[in-house]
Short mmCIF file of C-alpha atoms and ligand atoms in Angstrom, two decimals:
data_model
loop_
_atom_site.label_atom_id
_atom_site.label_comp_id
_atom_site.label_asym_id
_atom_site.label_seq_id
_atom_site.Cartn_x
_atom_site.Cartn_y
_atom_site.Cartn_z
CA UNK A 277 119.18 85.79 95.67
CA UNK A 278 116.84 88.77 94.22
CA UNK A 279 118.72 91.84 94.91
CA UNK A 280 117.55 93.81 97.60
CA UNK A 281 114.65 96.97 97.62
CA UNK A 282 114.39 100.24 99.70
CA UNK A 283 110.92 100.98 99.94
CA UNK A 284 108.23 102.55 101.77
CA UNK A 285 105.22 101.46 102.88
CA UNK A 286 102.53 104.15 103.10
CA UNK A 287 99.03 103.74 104.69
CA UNK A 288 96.53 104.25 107.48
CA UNK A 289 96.86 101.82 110.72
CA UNK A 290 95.45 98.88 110.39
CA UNK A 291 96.16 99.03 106.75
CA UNK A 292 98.03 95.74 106.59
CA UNK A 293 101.84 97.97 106.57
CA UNK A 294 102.84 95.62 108.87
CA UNK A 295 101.29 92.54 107.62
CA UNK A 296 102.80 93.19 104.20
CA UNK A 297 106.28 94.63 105.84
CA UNK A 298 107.25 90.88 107.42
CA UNK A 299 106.64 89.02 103.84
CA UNK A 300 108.69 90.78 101.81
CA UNK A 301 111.33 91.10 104.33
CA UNK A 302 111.33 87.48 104.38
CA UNK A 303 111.06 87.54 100.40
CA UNK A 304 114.29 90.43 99.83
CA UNK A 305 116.26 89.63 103.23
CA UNK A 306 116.06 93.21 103.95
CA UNK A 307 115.60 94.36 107.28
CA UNK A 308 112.07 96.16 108.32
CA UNK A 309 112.00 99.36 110.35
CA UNK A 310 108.51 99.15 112.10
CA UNK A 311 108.94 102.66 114.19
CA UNK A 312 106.04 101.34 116.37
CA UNK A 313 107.40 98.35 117.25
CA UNK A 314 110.64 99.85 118.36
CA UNK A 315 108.37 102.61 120.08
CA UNK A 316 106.27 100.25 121.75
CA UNK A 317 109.57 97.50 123.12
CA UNK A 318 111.02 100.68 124.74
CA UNK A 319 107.67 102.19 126.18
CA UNK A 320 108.12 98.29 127.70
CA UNK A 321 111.74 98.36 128.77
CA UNK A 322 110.94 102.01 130.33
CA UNK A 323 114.25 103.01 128.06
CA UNK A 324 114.93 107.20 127.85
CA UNK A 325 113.11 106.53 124.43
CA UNK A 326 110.00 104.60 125.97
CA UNK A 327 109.28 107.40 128.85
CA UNK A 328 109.63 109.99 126.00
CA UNK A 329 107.23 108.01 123.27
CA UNK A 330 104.92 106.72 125.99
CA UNK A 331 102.58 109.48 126.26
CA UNK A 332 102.41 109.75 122.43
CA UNK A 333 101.96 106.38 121.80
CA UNK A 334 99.04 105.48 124.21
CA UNK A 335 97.19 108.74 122.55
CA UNK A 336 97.87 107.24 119.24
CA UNK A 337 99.72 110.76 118.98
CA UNK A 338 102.51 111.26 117.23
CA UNK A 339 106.01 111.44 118.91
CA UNK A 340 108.44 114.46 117.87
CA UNK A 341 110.01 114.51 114.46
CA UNK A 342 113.16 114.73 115.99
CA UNK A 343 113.47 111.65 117.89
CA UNK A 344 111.94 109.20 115.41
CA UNK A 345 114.33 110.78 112.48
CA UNK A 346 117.50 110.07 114.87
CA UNK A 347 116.09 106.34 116.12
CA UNK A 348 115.85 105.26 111.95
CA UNK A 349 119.23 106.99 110.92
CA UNK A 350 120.48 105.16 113.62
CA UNK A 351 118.51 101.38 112.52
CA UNK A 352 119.64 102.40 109.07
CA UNK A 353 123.12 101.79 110.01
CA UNK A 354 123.26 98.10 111.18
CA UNK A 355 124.23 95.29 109.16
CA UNK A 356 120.67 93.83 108.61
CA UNK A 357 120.06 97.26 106.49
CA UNK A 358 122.65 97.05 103.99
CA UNK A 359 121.02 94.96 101.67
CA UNK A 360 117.77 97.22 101.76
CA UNK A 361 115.42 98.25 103.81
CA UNK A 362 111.48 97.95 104.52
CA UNK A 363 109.57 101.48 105.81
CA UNK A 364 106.85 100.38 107.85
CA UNK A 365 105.57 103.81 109.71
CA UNK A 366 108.18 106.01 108.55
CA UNK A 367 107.61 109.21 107.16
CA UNK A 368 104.31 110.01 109.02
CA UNK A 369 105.33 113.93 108.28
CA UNK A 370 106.64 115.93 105.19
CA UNK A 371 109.25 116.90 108.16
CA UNK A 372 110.39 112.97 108.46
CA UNK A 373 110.26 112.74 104.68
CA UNK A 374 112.39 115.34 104.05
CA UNK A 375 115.25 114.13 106.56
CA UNK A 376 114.90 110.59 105.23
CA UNK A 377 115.68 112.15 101.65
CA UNK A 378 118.48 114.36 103.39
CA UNK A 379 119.92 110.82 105.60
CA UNK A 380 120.17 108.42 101.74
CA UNK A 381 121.34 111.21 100.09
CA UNK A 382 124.24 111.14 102.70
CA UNK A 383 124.69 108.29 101.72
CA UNK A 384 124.77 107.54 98.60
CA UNK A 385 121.20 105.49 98.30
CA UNK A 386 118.10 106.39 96.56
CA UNK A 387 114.69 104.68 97.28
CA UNK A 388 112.78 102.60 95.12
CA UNK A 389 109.65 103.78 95.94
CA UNK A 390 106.61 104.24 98.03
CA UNK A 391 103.68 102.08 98.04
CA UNK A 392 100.53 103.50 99.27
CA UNK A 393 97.83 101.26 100.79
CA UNK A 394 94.23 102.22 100.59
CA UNK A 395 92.33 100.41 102.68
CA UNK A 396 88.39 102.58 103.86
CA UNK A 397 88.08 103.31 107.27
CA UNK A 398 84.77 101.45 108.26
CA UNK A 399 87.53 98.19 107.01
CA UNK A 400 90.10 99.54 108.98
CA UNK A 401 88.22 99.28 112.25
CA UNK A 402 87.66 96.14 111.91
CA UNK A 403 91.27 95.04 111.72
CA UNK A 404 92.04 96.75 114.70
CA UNK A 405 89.35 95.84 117.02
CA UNK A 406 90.70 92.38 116.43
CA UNK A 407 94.16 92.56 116.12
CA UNK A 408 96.54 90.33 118.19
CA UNK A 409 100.12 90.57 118.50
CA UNK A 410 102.76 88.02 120.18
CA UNK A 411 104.52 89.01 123.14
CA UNK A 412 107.29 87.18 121.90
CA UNK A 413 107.97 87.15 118.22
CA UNK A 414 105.80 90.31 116.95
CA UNK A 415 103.65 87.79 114.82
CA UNK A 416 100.12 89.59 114.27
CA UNK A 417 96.60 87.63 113.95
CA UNK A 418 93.43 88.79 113.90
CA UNK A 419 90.98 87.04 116.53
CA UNK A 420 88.26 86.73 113.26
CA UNK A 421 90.75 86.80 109.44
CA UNK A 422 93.55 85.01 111.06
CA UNK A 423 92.73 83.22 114.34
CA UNK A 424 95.59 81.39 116.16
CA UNK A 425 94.94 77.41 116.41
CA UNK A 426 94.56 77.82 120.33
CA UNK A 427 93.26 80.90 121.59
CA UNK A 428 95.57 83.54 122.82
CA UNK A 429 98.56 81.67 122.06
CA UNK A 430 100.93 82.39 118.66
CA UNK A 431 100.91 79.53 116.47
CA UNK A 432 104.44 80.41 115.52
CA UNK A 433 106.14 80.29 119.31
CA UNK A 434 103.89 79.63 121.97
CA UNK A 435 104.15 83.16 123.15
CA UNK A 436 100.98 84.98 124.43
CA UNK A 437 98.83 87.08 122.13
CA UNK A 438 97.72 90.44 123.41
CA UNK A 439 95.62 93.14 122.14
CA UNK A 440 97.52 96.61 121.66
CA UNK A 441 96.63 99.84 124.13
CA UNK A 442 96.12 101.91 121.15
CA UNK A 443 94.32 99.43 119.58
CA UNK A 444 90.92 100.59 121.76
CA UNK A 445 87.86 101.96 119.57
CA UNK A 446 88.39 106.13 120.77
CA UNK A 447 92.04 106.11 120.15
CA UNK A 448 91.69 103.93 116.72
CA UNK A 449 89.61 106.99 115.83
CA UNK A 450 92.10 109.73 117.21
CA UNK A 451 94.79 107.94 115.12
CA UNK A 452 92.75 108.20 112.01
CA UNK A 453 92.80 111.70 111.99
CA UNK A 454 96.26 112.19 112.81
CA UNK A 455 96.86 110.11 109.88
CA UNK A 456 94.37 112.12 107.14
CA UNK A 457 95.57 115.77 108.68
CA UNK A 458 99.64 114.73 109.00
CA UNK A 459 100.36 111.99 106.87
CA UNK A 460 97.79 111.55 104.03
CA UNK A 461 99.19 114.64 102.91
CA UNK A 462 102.83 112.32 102.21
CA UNK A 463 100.86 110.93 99.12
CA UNK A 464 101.48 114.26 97.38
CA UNK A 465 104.95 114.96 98.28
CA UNK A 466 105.83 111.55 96.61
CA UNK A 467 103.22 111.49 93.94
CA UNK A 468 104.68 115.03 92.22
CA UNK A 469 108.43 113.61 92.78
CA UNK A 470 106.88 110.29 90.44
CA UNK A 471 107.74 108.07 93.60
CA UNK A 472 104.06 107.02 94.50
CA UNK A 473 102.48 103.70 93.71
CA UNK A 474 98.61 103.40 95.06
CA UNK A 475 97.54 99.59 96.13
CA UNK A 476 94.15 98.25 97.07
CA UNK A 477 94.57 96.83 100.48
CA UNK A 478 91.54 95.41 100.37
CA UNK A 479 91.13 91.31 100.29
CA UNK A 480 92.80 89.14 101.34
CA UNK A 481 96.56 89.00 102.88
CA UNK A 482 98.30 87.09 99.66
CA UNK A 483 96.01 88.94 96.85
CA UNK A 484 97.40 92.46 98.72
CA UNK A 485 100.85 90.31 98.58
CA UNK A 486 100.48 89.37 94.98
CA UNK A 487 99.80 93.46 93.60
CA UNK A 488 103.01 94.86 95.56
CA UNK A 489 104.83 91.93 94.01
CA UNK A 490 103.32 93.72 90.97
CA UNK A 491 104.73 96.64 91.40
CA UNK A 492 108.22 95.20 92.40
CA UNK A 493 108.24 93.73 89.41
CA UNK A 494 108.59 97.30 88.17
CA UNK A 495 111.17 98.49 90.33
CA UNK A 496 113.32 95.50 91.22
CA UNK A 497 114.73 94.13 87.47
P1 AP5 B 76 102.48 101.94 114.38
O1 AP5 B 76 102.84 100.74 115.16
O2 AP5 B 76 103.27 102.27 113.17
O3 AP5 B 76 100.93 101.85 114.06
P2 AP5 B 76 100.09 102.20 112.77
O4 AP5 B 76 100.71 102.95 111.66
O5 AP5 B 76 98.92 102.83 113.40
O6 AP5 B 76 99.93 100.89 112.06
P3 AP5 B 76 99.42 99.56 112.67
O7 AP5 B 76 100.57 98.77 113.25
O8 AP5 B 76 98.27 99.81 113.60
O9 AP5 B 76 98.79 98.85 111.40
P4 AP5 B 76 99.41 98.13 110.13
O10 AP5 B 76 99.15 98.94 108.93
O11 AP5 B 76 100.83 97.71 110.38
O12 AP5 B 76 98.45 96.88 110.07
P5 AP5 B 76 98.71 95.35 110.48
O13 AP5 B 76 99.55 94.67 109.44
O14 AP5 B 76 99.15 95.24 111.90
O15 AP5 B 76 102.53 103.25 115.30
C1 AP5 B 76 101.99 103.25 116.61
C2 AP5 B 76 102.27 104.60 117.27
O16 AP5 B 76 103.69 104.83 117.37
C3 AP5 B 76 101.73 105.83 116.52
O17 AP5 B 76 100.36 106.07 116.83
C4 AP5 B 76 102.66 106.94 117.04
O18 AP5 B 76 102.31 107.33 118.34
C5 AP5 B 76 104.00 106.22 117.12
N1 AP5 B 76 104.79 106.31 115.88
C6 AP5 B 76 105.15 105.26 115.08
N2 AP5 B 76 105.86 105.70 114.02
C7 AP5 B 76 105.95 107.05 114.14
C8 AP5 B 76 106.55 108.07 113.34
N3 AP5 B 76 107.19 107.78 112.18
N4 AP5 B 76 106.43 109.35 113.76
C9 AP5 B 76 105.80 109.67 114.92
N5 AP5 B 76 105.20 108.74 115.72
C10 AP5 B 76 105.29 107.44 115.33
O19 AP5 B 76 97.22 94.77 110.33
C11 AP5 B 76 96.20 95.11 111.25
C12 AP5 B 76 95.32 93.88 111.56
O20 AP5 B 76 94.65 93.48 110.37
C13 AP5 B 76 96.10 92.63 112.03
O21 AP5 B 76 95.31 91.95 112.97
C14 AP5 B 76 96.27 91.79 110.77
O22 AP5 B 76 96.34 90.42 111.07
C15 AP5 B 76 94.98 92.14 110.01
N6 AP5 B 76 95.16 92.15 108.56
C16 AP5 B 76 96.22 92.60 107.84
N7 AP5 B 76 95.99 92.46 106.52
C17 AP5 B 76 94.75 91.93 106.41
C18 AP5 B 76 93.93 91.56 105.30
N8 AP5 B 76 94.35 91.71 104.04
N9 AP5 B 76 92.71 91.03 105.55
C19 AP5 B 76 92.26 90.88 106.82
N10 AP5 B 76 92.99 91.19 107.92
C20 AP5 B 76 94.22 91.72 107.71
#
């Protein structure tokens, strides 16, 4: 088996983070850290953690520093993580970066890098409008790129497709600017530390596949 990678995916929502995220954890067997997803199951199990995030997360705001940098040192730690490890929404703030850096250093790991998708914002909207997400598994379609065989139902388990809260036209656009004014901004802190590698995420799902594969290549020998 190819040994595994610690990387980050970087980009704005709806840039295909997640999409990406699932195939190569399949690909590495590494374990993906989607802080959303583990936002949005315990906004749904009304956990201490949900009734915290909730008001953040229906905003499309983001939730304190502290408690997302405790809820992935904590993920970090479980057997699924020790061959590697998938970013997917994590940092979102030079604050979270730095505390990742401070939690490998700890110990002992050192990422392989960050890959930044680019995808424009008019594309972007698009994704999002459509977006559909299983109930059950987490699978994501798209009701017009990726429609499920029957409608509202997840090819993969039968579960029911639903279309995200934050997933609404106003707060798509309040989440774009929280992601140019407080994580854009990441781009630079890993581009001057020579971490940063830029991807079109533009096209379609395997081509996007095919250039981080690219860039693997690179890191993963
Ligand atoms: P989170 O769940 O992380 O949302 P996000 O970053 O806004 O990202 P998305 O899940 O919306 O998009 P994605 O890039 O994964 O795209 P996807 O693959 O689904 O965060 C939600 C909230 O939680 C935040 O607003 C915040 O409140 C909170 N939060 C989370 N992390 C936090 C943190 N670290 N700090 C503080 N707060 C935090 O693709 C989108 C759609 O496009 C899908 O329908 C998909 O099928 C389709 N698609 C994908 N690729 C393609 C393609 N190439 N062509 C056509 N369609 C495609």
């Amino acid at each position: 088996m190819a040994r595994g990678i610690r990387v980050i995916l970087l980009g704005a929502p709806g840039a295909g983070k997640g999409t990406q995220a699932k195939l190569l954890q399949e690909q590495f067997a590494v374990c993906q850290i989607s802080t959303g997803d583990i936002l949005r199951k315990a906004v749904v199990e009304q956990t201490p953690l949900g009734k915290e995030a909730s008001q953040y997360v229906r905003s499309g705001a983001l939730v304190p520093d502290s408690v997302i940098v405790n809820l992935v040192a904590e993920r970090l730690k479980e057997k699924d993580c020790e061959r590697g490890f998938i970013l997917d929404g994590f940092p979102r703030t030079i604050p979270q970066a730095e505390s990742l850096e401070a939690i490998l250093k700890t110990r002992d790991l050192a990422l392989d890098g960050v890959l930044s998708v680019h995808v424009p914002h008019s594309v972007i909207v698009e994704r999002l409008a459509g977006r559909r997400t299983c109930k059950n598994c987490g699978a994501l379609n798209h009701v017009v790129f990726d429609p499920p065989k029957k409608q509202g139902v997840c090819d993969r388990c039968g579960g029911e497709l639903y279309q995200r809260e934050d997933d609404r036209e106003e707060t798509i656009t309040a989440r774009l600017k929280v992601y140019d004014t407080q994580t854009a901004p990441l781009e630079d802190y890993y581009r001057e530390r020579g971490r940063l590698r830029e991807i079109d995420g533009v096209g379609k799902v395997e081509d996007i596949r095919d250039r981080i594969a690219h860039v693997l290549g690179d890191w993963v020998q």
